[in-house]
Amino acid sequence: MSEYRRPIPQADDESREFYDGARRHELMLMRCRRCGAWRLPSRPRCPDCWSTDTEWARASGRGTLYSFGIMHQKYPGFEDEVPYNYAVVELEEGPRIVSNIVGVDEAALRVDMPLRAVFDDVSADTTLVRFTSA
Amino acid sequence: MDGRELKARAAISGLGISEMGRVYGHDASHFAAEAIQRAVADAGLRKEDIDGLLVSPGVSMTGQMGGVGLQNYLGLTHLRLLASMNVGGATANVMVQYAALAVIHGMANHVVCVFADAPLREGRGGAAAYSGAARPRPSGMGGLYSAFGVVGVNALYALAARRHMAMYGTTNDHLGAVAVAQRRWAAMNPIAEHRAPLTMEDYHASRWVAEPLHLLDCCLVSNGGVAVIVSRAEEARDLAQPPAYIWGMGQGHPGDMRRRGWDVETETGAPMAKEKAFAMAGIATRDVDVLQAYDCYTYTVVVTLEDYGFCAKGDGGPFAASGALAPGGALPTNTGGGQLSAYYMWGMTPLSEGVIQARGQGGERQAAKRDIVLVTGNGGVLDHHSTLVLSPHPA
């Protein structure tokens, strides 16, 4: 197996729960404790009710393919990957997440197709949340 | 007050376009200064008459608080109005709107609004100029974009175009029709970068950038600057050029919560901006004679056609493919070739051509009817929208 050359993201204070969850193979999202709205940009304030009373909760991992692209430009780390797919997945809870689709022929990708999260341990300390056909 | 009292009380009195395109060896301030100098001369004003400066600094005009240092570069020593502004490609129209409000209400007399950029370097592609340097260890939720190779704006607009295709059956043939139509206009614009004829075969043969976008779906990247001067209507009348009266102004910033219910890819801020601007101007969509639609991508034109009601929602593709946008069509659109074929000056590309058309100075490409010229701006990835309605008529 060849070395993983693509950029490996690291947690910051606001996203630590998300990345730690991924390492446990759990998809974690933020939820407002006042109004119950789920959100993904892991900012400390709820955009709906402006409450800062927030919790992290486990999402189902189910979603649909909101949109996708097939990248042909060779960006650093992806030279050997092109063409590759990238995607925005609309999670069952509402928030949309950037990811990619694995285990599906690119010709078979369809907007709104049902998906489920799969977890890819790309390094000793980082797991990426990818999606596959549900 | 609902805005209707602002109709035609201000006008664009001057237009300056710098040397443009693959011009190397100058920074953005140089292009800004050249554009401003040309705009002041065009209006028949003197340097001393300029008492307002609004700057849209592009991606390369860094430092100097985003471009306000231009003041000292140009020796503008008695400004009553000065700011750097940024809502992406919507900024040009937005600057004109704030400038119009300022001159109407007496805060300033002649306000220069300028965009300039110099991201191109010899031997480097346009995409590199806009994608930035890849970070080796991206962090936070934003790091997911890097991790999955979602780099640069092309990737994001490809997602938007794909969503539109899936929702409404839009095809690459539809998108290609926009590129082909605009190239036909560009052939008649002496300062357009790409003027050679373009066929649908050429469009389909152009390489994929990020599917569903071909290279020819994407705007150019240009070095250059464009400036306009906004003056009170009664003052503009006595200057050197026919005024382009500002009949309508509007903005729409719907926000994007990045979750279910926010579909800015297919429902942009344009309807919000249009509603205010058209009410101010007292016009309906059918009154528009010439359209300058923000065209960072072919897809942006398609969605703009729908959101202004030139066709039903979802029919922007077939409308473009009908030939309506091209020379001889029912809705002359992006008559200078736009950002796809002429020059990429963000919102100043549609605005500059809108002024040229409203004045009747389009030469070979001049639209026969030019009573109402619509100029649209789009910033971010459909995050910001701005509308200007221009007319050669004072009422």
Short mmCIF file of C-alpha atoms in Angstrom, two decimals:
data_model
loop_
_atom_site.label_atom_id
_atom_site.label_comp_id
_atom_site.label_asym_id
_atom_site.label_seq_id
_atom_site.Cartn_x
_atom_site.Cartn_y
_atom_site.Cartn_z
CA MET A 1 0.00 0.00 0.00
CA SER A 2 1.40 3.36 -0.98
CA GLU A 3 2.05 6.10 1.50
CA TYR A 4 -0.87 8.45 2.22
CA ARG A 5 0.24 11.74 0.63
CA ARG A 6 -2.92 13.84 0.84
CA PRO A 7 -3.25 16.62 3.43
CA ILE A 8 -4.17 15.29 6.87
CA PRO A 9 -6.27 17.76 8.83
CA GLN A 10 -5.78 18.35 12.52
CA ALA A 11 -8.25 19.38 15.18
CA ASP A 12 -8.37 22.84 16.63
CA ASP A 13 -10.14 23.71 19.86
CA GLU A 14 -13.51 24.17 18.17
CA SER A 15 -13.37 20.93 16.14
CA ARG A 16 -11.64 18.60 18.60
CA GLU A 17 -14.82 16.69 19.49
CA PHE A 18 -15.49 16.06 15.79
CA TYR A 19 -12.01 14.67 15.10
CA ASP A 20 -11.88 12.69 18.36
CA GLY A 21 -15.28 11.20 17.47
CA ALA A 22 -14.05 10.19 14.04
CA ARG A 23 -11.14 8.32 15.64
CA ARG A 24 -13.74 6.34 17.63
CA HIS A 25 -15.61 5.84 14.34
CA GLU A 26 -18.45 8.05 15.48
CA LEU A 27 -19.79 11.05 13.56
CA MET A 28 -20.18 13.86 16.08
CA LEU A 29 -22.08 17.11 15.48
CA MET A 30 -22.89 20.15 17.58
CA ARG A 31 -26.39 20.64 18.89
CA CYS A 32 -27.88 23.65 20.61
CA ARG A 33 -29.15 22.78 24.08
CA ARG A 34 -31.63 25.62 24.01
CA CYS A 35 -33.35 25.21 20.62
CA GLY A 36 -32.12 21.77 19.57
CA ALA A 37 -30.76 22.85 16.17
CA TRP A 38 -27.87 20.78 14.81
CA ARG A 39 -24.90 22.53 13.29
CA LEU A 40 -21.64 21.59 11.71
CA PRO A 41 -19.40 24.60 11.50
CA SER A 42 -18.36 24.03 15.10
CA ARG A 43 -18.75 27.58 16.30
CA PRO A 44 -19.59 28.32 19.90
CA ARG A 45 -22.86 30.20 19.19
CA CYS A 46 -26.09 28.83 17.74
CA PRO A 47 -26.93 30.79 14.57
CA ASP A 48 -30.66 30.28 15.17
CA CYS A 49 -31.15 31.38 18.79
CA TRP A 50 -27.66 32.76 19.61
CA SER A 51 -27.36 30.51 22.63
CA THR A 52 -23.87 29.39 23.63
CA ASP A 53 -25.28 26.42 25.57
CA THR A 54 -24.07 23.64 23.33
CA GLU A 55 -23.45 19.93 23.35
CA TRP A 56 -21.79 17.45 21.02
CA ALA A 57 -24.01 14.54 20.03
CA ARG A 58 -23.58 11.47 17.87
CA ALA A 59 -25.21 11.66 14.45
CA SER A 60 -26.71 8.65 12.69
CA GLY A 61 -24.16 8.70 9.87
CA ARG A 62 -26.97 8.53 7.35
CA GLY A 63 -27.39 11.20 4.69
CA THR A 64 -27.89 11.98 1.04
CA LEU A 65 -25.56 13.28 -1.67
CA TYR A 66 -26.29 17.02 -1.91
CA SER A 67 -23.78 17.57 -4.70
CA PHE A 68 -20.45 16.30 -5.99
CA GLY A 69 -17.67 17.18 -8.37
CA ILE A 70 -14.93 15.30 -10.17
CA MET A 71 -11.65 17.14 -9.77
CA HIS A 72 -9.15 17.09 -12.63
CA GLN A 73 -6.72 19.79 -11.44
CA LYS A 74 -3.59 18.38 -9.80
CA TYR A 75 -3.28 19.97 -6.38
CA PRO A 76 -0.41 19.11 -4.03
CA GLY A 77 -0.88 15.64 -2.54
CA PHE A 78 -3.52 14.71 -5.12
CA GLU A 79 -1.29 14.40 -8.19
CA ASP A 80 -1.79 10.63 -8.37
CA GLU A 81 -5.48 10.78 -7.47
CA VAL A 82 -7.01 12.71 -10.38
CA PRO A 83 -9.68 12.47 -11.42
CA TYR A 84 -11.21 12.06 -7.95
CA ASN A 85 -14.63 12.78 -6.54
CA TYR A 86 -15.47 15.18 -3.74
CA ALA A 87 -18.86 15.69 -2.23
CA VAL A 88 -21.17 17.64 0.01
CA VAL A 89 -23.31 15.25 2.02
CA GLU A 90 -26.55 16.38 3.63
CA LEU A 91 -26.77 14.51 6.92
CA GLU A 92 -30.05 13.16 8.23
CA GLU A 93 -29.83 15.71 11.08
CA GLY A 94 -29.64 18.60 8.58
CA PRO A 95 -26.03 19.87 8.47
CA ARG A 96 -23.95 19.37 5.33
CA ILE A 97 -20.40 18.03 5.44
CA VAL A 98 -17.57 18.03 2.93
CA SER A 99 -16.31 14.53 2.15
CA ASN A 100 -15.93 12.07 -0.70
CA ILE A 101 -17.70 8.91 -1.86
CA VAL A 102 -15.99 5.52 -1.80
CA GLY A 103 -17.05 2.18 -3.23
CA VAL A 104 -19.26 3.68 -5.93
CA ASP A 105 -18.32 4.04 -9.61
CA GLU A 106 -18.16 7.69 -10.48
CA ALA A 107 -20.61 7.12 -13.32
CA ALA A 108 -23.09 5.82 -10.75
CA LEU A 109 -22.98 8.88 -8.48
CA ARG A 110 -26.35 10.60 -8.31
CA VAL A 111 -27.42 13.73 -6.47
CA ASP A 112 -29.73 12.81 -3.57
CA MET A 113 -28.59 9.15 -3.47
CA PRO A 114 -28.67 7.70 0.07
CA LEU A 115 -25.33 7.39 1.81
CA ARG A 116 -23.81 6.19 5.05
CA ALA A 117 -20.62 7.22 6.80
CA VAL A 118 -17.52 5.03 6.75
CA PHE A 119 -14.38 5.75 8.73
CA ASP A 120 -10.91 5.74 7.20
CA ASP A 121 -7.95 5.75 9.59
CA VAL A 122 -5.52 7.67 7.40
CA SER A 123 -2.83 8.05 10.08
CA ALA A 124 -2.14 6.98 13.62
CA ASP A 125 -4.04 9.94 15.01
CA THR A 126 -6.47 10.99 12.26
CA THR A 127 -9.60 9.36 10.87
CA LEU A 128 -11.53 10.84 7.94
CA VAL A 129 -15.29 10.47 7.59
CA ARG A 130 -16.04 9.29 4.07
CA PHE A 131 -19.36 8.08 2.67
CA THR A 132 -20.57 5.15 0.66
CA SER A 133 -23.86 4.04 -0.87
CA ALA A 134 -26.39 3.13 1.80
CA MET B 1 -39.19 56.32 2.41
CA ASP B 2 -38.89 53.08 0.45
CA GLY B 3 -36.06 53.95 -1.92
CA ARG B 4 -38.17 55.16 -4.83
CA GLU B 5 -37.13 58.74 -4.05
CA LEU B 6 -33.54 57.79 -4.96
CA LYS B 7 -34.31 56.97 -8.62
CA ALA B 8 -32.03 58.79 -11.08
CA ARG B 9 -30.68 61.18 -8.45
CA ALA B 10 -27.13 59.96 -9.01
CA ALA B 11 -25.27 58.89 -12.14
CA ILE B 12 -22.06 57.31 -13.30
CA SER B 13 -20.19 60.22 -14.80
CA GLY B 14 -16.82 58.68 -15.60
CA LEU B 15 -15.35 55.33 -16.63
CA GLY B 16 -11.69 54.34 -16.78
CA ILE B 17 -10.27 50.99 -17.87
CA SER B 18 -6.54 50.42 -17.46
CA GLU B 19 -4.32 48.40 -19.72
CA MET B 20 -5.83 44.96 -19.25
CA GLY B 21 -5.18 41.23 -19.28
CA ARG B 22 -1.80 39.54 -19.47
CA VAL B 23 0.09 42.68 -18.58
CA TYR B 24 3.04 42.02 -16.31
CA GLY B 25 5.46 44.04 -14.24
CA HIS B 26 2.96 46.23 -12.37
CA ASP B 27 1.24 45.91 -9.02
CA ALA B 28 -2.47 46.39 -8.41
CA SER B 29 -1.99 49.97 -7.22
CA HIS B 30 -0.55 50.86 -10.60
CA PHE B 31 -3.61 49.51 -12.40
CA ALA B 32 -5.94 51.21 -9.92
CA ALA B 33 -4.20 54.51 -10.43
CA GLU B 34 -4.25 54.21 -14.21
CA ALA B 35 -7.97 53.38 -14.18
CA ILE B 36 -8.75 56.30 -11.88
CA GLN B 37 -6.71 58.72 -13.96
CA ARG B 38 -8.57 57.62 -17.08
CA ALA B 39 -11.98 57.85 -15.34
CA VAL B 40 -11.31 61.40 -14.14
CA ALA B 41 -10.23 62.45 -17.63
CA ASP B 42 -13.21 60.65 -19.16
CA ALA B 43 -15.63 62.61 -16.96
CA GLY B 44 -13.91 65.91 -17.69
CA LEU B 45 -13.09 66.35 -14.02
CA ARG B 46 -9.84 67.35 -12.33
CA LYS B 47 -8.01 65.47 -9.63
CA GLU B 48 -9.08 68.17 -7.16
CA ASP B 49 -12.75 67.42 -7.83
CA ILE B 50 -12.49 63.89 -6.40
CA ASP B 51 -13.61 63.90 -2.78
CA GLY B 52 -14.54 60.25 -2.29
CA LEU B 53 -12.69 56.97 -2.88
CA LEU B 54 -14.03 53.43 -2.45
CA VAL B 55 -11.68 50.53 -3.15
CA SER B 56 -12.40 46.88 -3.99
CA PRO B 57 -8.94 45.42 -3.59
CA GLY B 58 -9.11 42.05 -5.36
CA VAL B 59 -6.77 39.31 -4.11
CA SER B 60 -3.39 40.93 -4.65
CA MET B 61 -3.78 44.44 -3.23
CA THR B 62 -2.70 43.61 0.29
CA GLY B 63 -1.48 45.91 3.03
CA GLN B 64 -2.43 49.57 3.21
CA MET B 65 -5.67 48.53 4.94
CA GLY B 66 -6.85 46.71 1.83
CA GLY B 67 -6.14 49.49 -0.62
CA VAL B 68 -6.97 52.77 1.07
CA GLY B 69 -3.27 53.64 0.72
CA LEU B 70 -4.18 54.45 -2.87
CA GLN B 71 -5.16 57.84 -1.50
CA ASN B 72 -1.56 58.81 -0.92
CA TYR B 73 -0.30 57.11 -4.08
CA LEU B 74 -2.63 59.43 -5.99
CA GLY B 75 -2.28 62.48 -3.77
CA LEU B 76 -5.98 62.69 -3.02
CA THR B 77 -5.69 65.08 -0.11
CA HIS B 78 -9.22 66.14 0.75
CA LEU B 79 -11.38 63.03 0.75
CA ARG B 80 -14.67 63.24 2.59
CA LEU B 81 -15.33 59.54 2.00
CA LEU B 82 -12.79 56.69 2.01
CA ALA B 83 -13.09 52.95 2.57
CA SER B 84 -11.99 49.54 1.35
CA MET B 85 -14.93 47.20 0.73
CA ASN B 86 -15.31 43.50 0.04
CA VAL B 87 -18.32 41.40 -0.77
CA GLY B 88 -16.44 39.64 -3.54
CA GLY B 89 -17.80 40.07 -7.04
CA ALA B 90 -20.80 41.96 -5.70
CA THR B 91 -18.54 44.78 -4.50
CA ALA B 92 -18.48 46.94 -7.63
CA ASN B 93 -22.23 47.53 -7.63
CA VAL B 94 -22.22 47.84 -3.84
CA MET B 95 -19.56 50.57 -3.93
CA VAL B 96 -21.60 52.47 -6.51
CA GLN B 97 -24.65 52.18 -4.26
CA TYR B 98 -22.91 53.65 -1.21
CA ALA B 99 -21.32 56.31 -3.40
CA ALA B 100 -24.74 57.21 -4.83
CA LEU B 101 -26.24 57.54 -1.36
CA ALA B 102 -23.30 59.72 -0.32
CA VAL B 103 -23.54 62.14 -3.24
CA ILE B 104 -27.35 62.31 -3.12
CA HIS B 105 -27.23 63.26 0.53
CA GLY B 106 -24.35 65.69 0.25
CA MET B 107 -21.54 63.82 1.95
CA ALA B 108 -19.39 64.07 -1.16
CA ASN B 109 -19.58 65.31 -4.75
CA HIS B 110 -17.60 62.96 -6.96
CA VAL B 111 -16.81 59.50 -5.59
CA VAL B 112 -14.36 57.20 -7.38
CA CYS B 113 -15.09 53.47 -7.08
CA VAL B 114 -12.20 51.29 -8.20
CA PHE B 115 -11.31 47.62 -8.52
CA ALA B 116 -7.79 46.52 -9.38
CA ASP B 117 -5.87 43.30 -9.21
CA ALA B 118 -2.60 41.84 -10.46
CA PRO B 119 -2.65 38.14 -9.53
CA LEU B 120 -1.15 36.92 -12.82
CA ARG B 121 2.55 36.36 -13.05
CA GLU B 122 4.36 35.35 -16.18
CA GLY B 123 4.50 31.57 -16.56
CA ARG B 124 1.87 30.82 -13.90
CA GLY B 125 -1.69 29.75 -14.65
CA GLY B 126 -4.79 31.65 -13.64
CA ALA B 127 -6.06 28.91 -11.33
CA ALA B 128 -2.83 29.00 -9.35
CA ALA B 129 -3.32 32.71 -8.82
CA TYR B 130 -6.65 32.08 -7.13
CA SER B 131 -6.25 28.74 -5.31
CA GLY B 132 -3.56 29.92 -2.94
CA ALA B 133 -0.76 27.87 -1.43
CA ALA B 134 -1.81 24.47 -0.09
CA ARG B 135 -1.27 24.16 3.63
CA PRO B 136 0.57 21.00 4.70
CA ARG B 137 -1.49 20.47 7.87
CA PRO B 138 -4.86 22.20 7.56
CA SER B 139 -6.80 22.50 10.79
CA GLY B 140 -10.35 22.72 12.07
CA MET B 141 -13.53 21.92 10.19
CA GLY B 142 -12.15 23.95 7.26
CA GLY B 143 -9.37 21.38 7.04
CA LEU B 144 -11.88 18.95 5.55
CA TYR B 145 -11.78 20.92 2.29
CA SER B 146 -8.03 20.37 2.00
CA ALA B 147 -8.29 16.75 3.15
CA PHE B 148 -10.74 15.87 0.37
CA GLY B 149 -9.01 17.95 -2.29
CA VAL B 150 -11.70 20.61 -2.52
CA VAL B 151 -9.28 23.34 -3.50
CA GLY B 152 -10.05 26.65 -5.16
CA VAL B 153 -13.27 28.29 -6.23
CA ASN B 154 -13.71 26.10 -9.32
CA ALA B 155 -14.40 23.12 -7.05
CA LEU B 156 -17.16 24.97 -5.23
CA TYR B 157 -18.91 26.30 -8.33
CA ALA B 158 -18.76 22.80 -9.81
CA LEU B 159 -20.84 21.65 -6.83
CA ALA B 160 -23.32 24.45 -7.46
CA ALA B 161 -23.58 23.70 -11.17
CA ARG B 162 -24.02 19.98 -10.48
CA ARG B 163 -26.85 20.67 -8.06
CA HIS B 164 -28.58 22.86 -10.67
CA MET B 165 -28.16 20.13 -13.29
CA ALA B 166 -29.68 17.53 -10.98
CA MET B 167 -32.59 19.73 -9.94
CA TYR B 168 -33.52 21.12 -13.34
CA GLY B 169 -31.94 19.03 -16.08
CA THR B 170 -29.38 21.66 -17.00
CA THR B 171 -26.69 20.23 -19.31
CA ASN B 172 -23.22 21.10 -20.52
CA ASP B 173 -24.82 22.00 -23.86
CA HIS B 174 -26.76 24.69 -22.00
CA LEU B 175 -23.67 25.99 -20.22
CA GLY B 176 -21.67 25.89 -23.43
CA ALA B 177 -24.27 28.07 -25.13
CA VAL B 178 -23.40 30.85 -22.68
CA ALA B 179 -19.69 30.58 -23.46
CA VAL B 180 -20.29 30.54 -27.22
CA ALA B 181 -22.69 33.51 -27.14
CA GLN B 182 -20.31 35.61 -25.09
CA ARG B 183 -17.40 34.84 -27.40
CA ARG B 184 -19.46 36.20 -30.28
CA TRP B 185 -19.84 39.46 -28.38
CA ALA B 186 -16.14 39.49 -27.43
CA ALA B 187 -15.21 39.36 -31.12
CA MET B 188 -16.62 42.90 -31.34
CA ASN B 189 -14.81 44.22 -28.25
CA PRO B 190 -11.33 45.55 -29.06
CA ILE B 191 -10.09 45.08 -25.49
CA ALA B 192 -11.39 41.53 -25.02
CA GLU B 193 -8.63 38.98 -24.33
CA HIS B 194 -10.23 36.15 -26.30
CA ARG B 195 -11.81 37.19 -29.61
CA ALA B 196 -11.32 34.13 -31.82
CA PRO B 197 -14.56 32.34 -32.74
CA LEU B 198 -15.64 29.56 -30.41
CA THR B 199 -17.84 26.59 -31.35
CA MET B 200 -19.78 24.15 -29.20
CA GLU B 201 -17.26 21.52 -30.30
CA ASP B 202 -14.47 23.70 -28.92
CA TYR B 203 -16.39 24.04 -25.68
CA HIS B 204 -16.89 20.30 -25.24
CA ALA B 205 -13.28 19.61 -26.21
CA SER B 206 -11.90 22.00 -23.60
CA ARG B 207 -10.41 20.09 -20.67
CA TRP B 208 -12.33 19.33 -17.51
CA VAL B 209 -11.37 21.52 -14.60
CA ALA B 210 -13.79 20.14 -12.04
CA GLU B 211 -16.71 18.23 -13.56
CA PRO B 212 -19.22 19.38 -14.54
CA LEU B 213 -17.17 22.48 -15.41
CA HIS B 214 -14.97 22.59 -18.48
CA LEU B 215 -12.16 25.12 -18.78
CA LEU B 216 -14.44 27.21 -21.01
CA ASP B 217 -17.07 27.37 -18.26
CA CYS B 218 -14.62 29.37 -16.15
CA CYS B 219 -13.75 33.04 -16.22
CA LEU B 220 -10.35 34.36 -17.14
CA VAL B 221 -7.92 35.79 -14.65
CA SER B 222 -6.72 39.27 -15.57
CA ASN B 223 -4.35 41.95 -14.41
CA GLY B 224 -5.85 45.41 -14.59
CA GLY B 225 -8.12 47.97 -13.02
CA VAL B 226 -11.48 49.61 -13.66
CA ALA B 227 -12.79 52.80 -12.06
CA VAL B 228 -16.12 54.60 -12.24
CA ILE B 229 -17.08 57.99 -10.85
CA VAL B 230 -20.43 58.55 -9.16
CA SER B 231 -21.82 62.09 -9.13
CA ARG B 232 -25.14 63.80 -8.42
CA ALA B 233 -27.39 63.61 -11.48
CA GLU B 234 -27.54 67.38 -12.00
CA GLU B 235 -23.75 67.62 -11.91
CA ALA B 236 -23.22 64.62 -14.19
CA ARG B 237 -25.37 66.31 -16.84
CA ASP B 238 -22.80 69.08 -17.24
CA LEU B 239 -19.76 66.81 -17.50
CA ALA B 240 -18.00 65.40 -20.56
CA GLN B 241 -19.88 62.12 -20.99
CA PRO B 242 -23.54 61.15 -21.32
CA PRO B 243 -24.55 60.16 -17.77
CA ALA B 244 -25.55 56.61 -16.94
CA TYR B 245 -28.31 57.44 -14.48
CA ILE B 246 -28.72 55.08 -11.55
CA TRP B 247 -32.38 54.15 -11.56
CA GLY B 248 -32.31 51.23 -9.18
CA MET B 249 -30.08 49.74 -6.48
CA GLY B 250 -30.45 46.57 -4.43
CA GLN B 251 -28.56 43.91 -2.52
CA GLY B 252 -29.37 40.38 -1.37
CA HIS B 253 -27.33 38.46 1.17
CA PRO B 254 -29.37 35.40 2.13
CA GLY B 255 -26.66 33.70 4.18
CA ASP B 256 -25.71 30.05 3.97
CA MET B 257 -26.23 27.97 7.13
CA ARG B 258 -24.77 24.94 5.31
CA ARG B 259 -27.63 22.70 6.14
CA ARG B 260 -30.98 21.55 4.79
CA GLY B 261 -33.08 24.47 3.58
CA TRP B 262 -30.24 26.71 2.35
CA ASP B 263 -29.99 25.96 -1.36
CA VAL B 264 -28.09 29.01 -2.56
CA GLU B 265 -26.88 26.97 -5.52
CA THR B 266 -30.35 27.18 -7.00
CA GLU B 267 -31.97 30.00 -4.98
CA THR B 268 -29.55 32.93 -4.86
CA GLY B 269 -29.79 36.38 -3.28
CA ALA B 270 -30.73 37.84 -6.66
CA PRO B 271 -34.52 37.93 -6.13
CA MET B 272 -34.06 39.95 -2.93
CA ALA B 273 -31.75 42.44 -4.65
CA LYS B 274 -33.92 42.61 -7.74
CA GLU B 275 -37.10 43.36 -5.81
CA LYS B 276 -35.62 46.49 -4.20
CA ALA B 277 -33.81 47.69 -7.32
CA PHE B 278 -36.72 47.21 -9.72
CA ALA B 279 -39.19 48.88 -7.33
CA MET B 280 -36.85 51.86 -7.07
CA ALA B 281 -36.50 52.03 -10.85
CA GLY B 282 -40.21 51.41 -11.44
CA ILE B 283 -39.47 48.65 -13.94
CA ALA B 284 -40.33 45.00 -14.55
CA THR B 285 -38.10 42.27 -15.95
CA ARG B 286 -39.63 42.64 -19.43
CA ASP B 287 -38.42 46.28 -19.51
CA VAL B 288 -34.73 45.26 -19.47
CA ASP B 289 -33.07 45.93 -22.84
CA VAL B 290 -29.51 44.88 -22.08
CA LEU B 291 -28.23 42.50 -19.38
CA GLN B 292 -24.75 42.46 -17.89
CA ALA B 293 -24.89 39.34 -15.72
CA TYR B 294 -22.05 38.40 -13.39
CA ASP B 295 -20.30 35.50 -15.11
CA CYS B 296 -17.53 34.00 -13.02
CA TYR B 297 -18.85 30.77 -14.58
CA THR B 298 -21.34 30.01 -17.35
CA TYR B 299 -23.58 28.51 -14.68
CA THR B 300 -23.79 31.85 -12.83
CA VAL B 301 -25.40 33.43 -15.90
CA VAL B 302 -27.93 30.60 -16.12
CA VAL B 303 -29.05 30.94 -12.51
CA THR B 304 -29.14 34.75 -12.78
CA LEU B 305 -31.48 34.59 -15.79
CA GLU B 306 -33.88 32.55 -13.67
CA ASP B 307 -33.65 34.60 -10.51
CA TYR B 308 -34.48 37.83 -12.37
CA GLY B 309 -37.45 36.17 -14.07
CA PHE B 310 -36.21 36.26 -17.66
CA CYS B 311 -37.40 32.65 -17.71
CA ALA B 312 -38.99 30.23 -15.28
CA LYS B 313 -36.94 28.70 -12.45
CA GLY B 314 -34.91 25.89 -13.93
CA ASP B 315 -35.25 27.09 -17.53
CA GLY B 316 -32.07 29.19 -17.56
CA GLY B 317 -30.20 26.55 -19.54
CA PRO B 318 -32.74 26.17 -22.36
CA PHE B 319 -33.17 29.97 -22.40
CA ALA B 320 -29.43 30.42 -22.97
CA ALA B 321 -29.41 27.66 -25.59
CA SER B 322 -32.23 29.41 -27.48
CA GLY B 323 -29.77 32.04 -28.65
CA ALA B 324 -31.45 34.84 -26.69
CA LEU B 325 -28.17 36.05 -25.16
CA ALA B 326 -26.11 36.23 -28.35
CA PRO B 327 -25.79 39.04 -30.89
CA GLY B 328 -29.18 39.35 -32.61
CA GLY B 329 -30.95 37.66 -29.68
CA ALA B 330 -33.88 39.00 -27.68
CA LEU B 331 -31.80 39.76 -24.58
CA PRO B 332 -28.29 41.03 -25.43
CA THR B 333 -26.25 39.70 -22.51
CA ASN B 334 -22.64 40.34 -21.51
CA THR B 335 -22.16 42.34 -24.68
CA GLY B 336 -18.45 42.92 -24.15
CA GLY B 337 -17.70 39.22 -23.87
CA GLY B 338 -17.85 39.27 -20.08
CA GLN B 339 -15.44 37.63 -17.70
CA LEU B 340 -15.50 34.43 -19.76
CA SER B 341 -13.94 36.05 -22.84
CA ALA B 342 -13.03 39.71 -22.26
CA TYR B 343 -11.54 40.51 -18.87
CA TYR B 344 -11.97 39.41 -15.26
CA MET B 345 -12.39 42.49 -13.11
CA TRP B 346 -14.98 40.97 -10.76
CA GLY B 347 -18.13 43.15 -10.68
CA MET B 348 -16.42 45.88 -12.66
CA THR B 349 -16.61 43.74 -15.80
CA PRO B 350 -20.42 43.81 -16.05
CA LEU B 351 -20.54 47.35 -14.67
CA SER B 352 -18.05 48.81 -17.16
CA GLU B 353 -19.87 47.26 -20.10
CA GLY B 354 -23.19 48.42 -18.64
CA VAL B 355 -21.95 52.01 -18.62
CA ILE B 356 -20.65 51.68 -22.18
CA GLN B 357 -24.00 50.33 -23.37
CA ALA B 358 -26.08 52.91 -21.47
CA ARG B 359 -23.99 55.67 -23.06
CA GLY B 360 -24.43 54.17 -26.52
CA GLN B 361 -20.67 53.83 -26.95
CA GLY B 362 -20.59 50.11 -27.75
CA GLY B 363 -19.63 50.63 -31.39
CA GLU B 364 -20.13 47.48 -33.42
CA ARG B 365 -21.57 45.66 -30.41
CA GLN B 366 -23.93 48.42 -29.25
CA ALA B 367 -27.39 47.11 -28.42
CA ALA B 368 -30.05 48.79 -30.53
CA LYS B 369 -32.28 49.48 -27.55
CA ARG B 370 -30.63 50.66 -24.34
CA ASP B 371 -33.26 52.42 -22.23
CA ILE B 372 -32.81 49.98 -19.35
CA VAL B 373 -29.47 48.31 -18.66
CA LEU B 374 -29.34 45.74 -15.85
CA VAL B 375 -26.02 45.05 -14.12
CA THR B 376 -25.68 42.19 -11.64
CA GLY B 377 -22.93 41.28 -9.19
CA ASN B 378 -22.32 38.01 -7.36
CA GLY B 379 -19.85 37.51 -4.53
CA GLY B 380 -18.41 34.46 -2.82
CA VAL B 381 -20.13 31.29 -3.92
CA LEU B 382 -23.60 32.77 -4.46
CA ASP B 383 -23.32 34.38 -1.01
CA HIS B 384 -23.78 37.99 -2.08
CA HIS B 385 -25.79 39.63 -4.83
CA SER B 386 -26.01 43.24 -5.95
CA THR B 387 -28.14 44.95 -8.58
CA LEU B 388 -27.83 48.21 -10.50
CA VAL B 389 -30.37 49.48 -13.02
CA LEU B 390 -28.80 52.05 -15.36
CA SER B 391 -30.43 54.27 -17.96
CA PRO B 392 -29.39 57.08 -20.28
CA HIS B 393 -32.60 58.88 -19.30
CA PRO B 394 -32.82 61.27 -16.33
CA ALA B 395 -36.34 60.10 -15.45
#
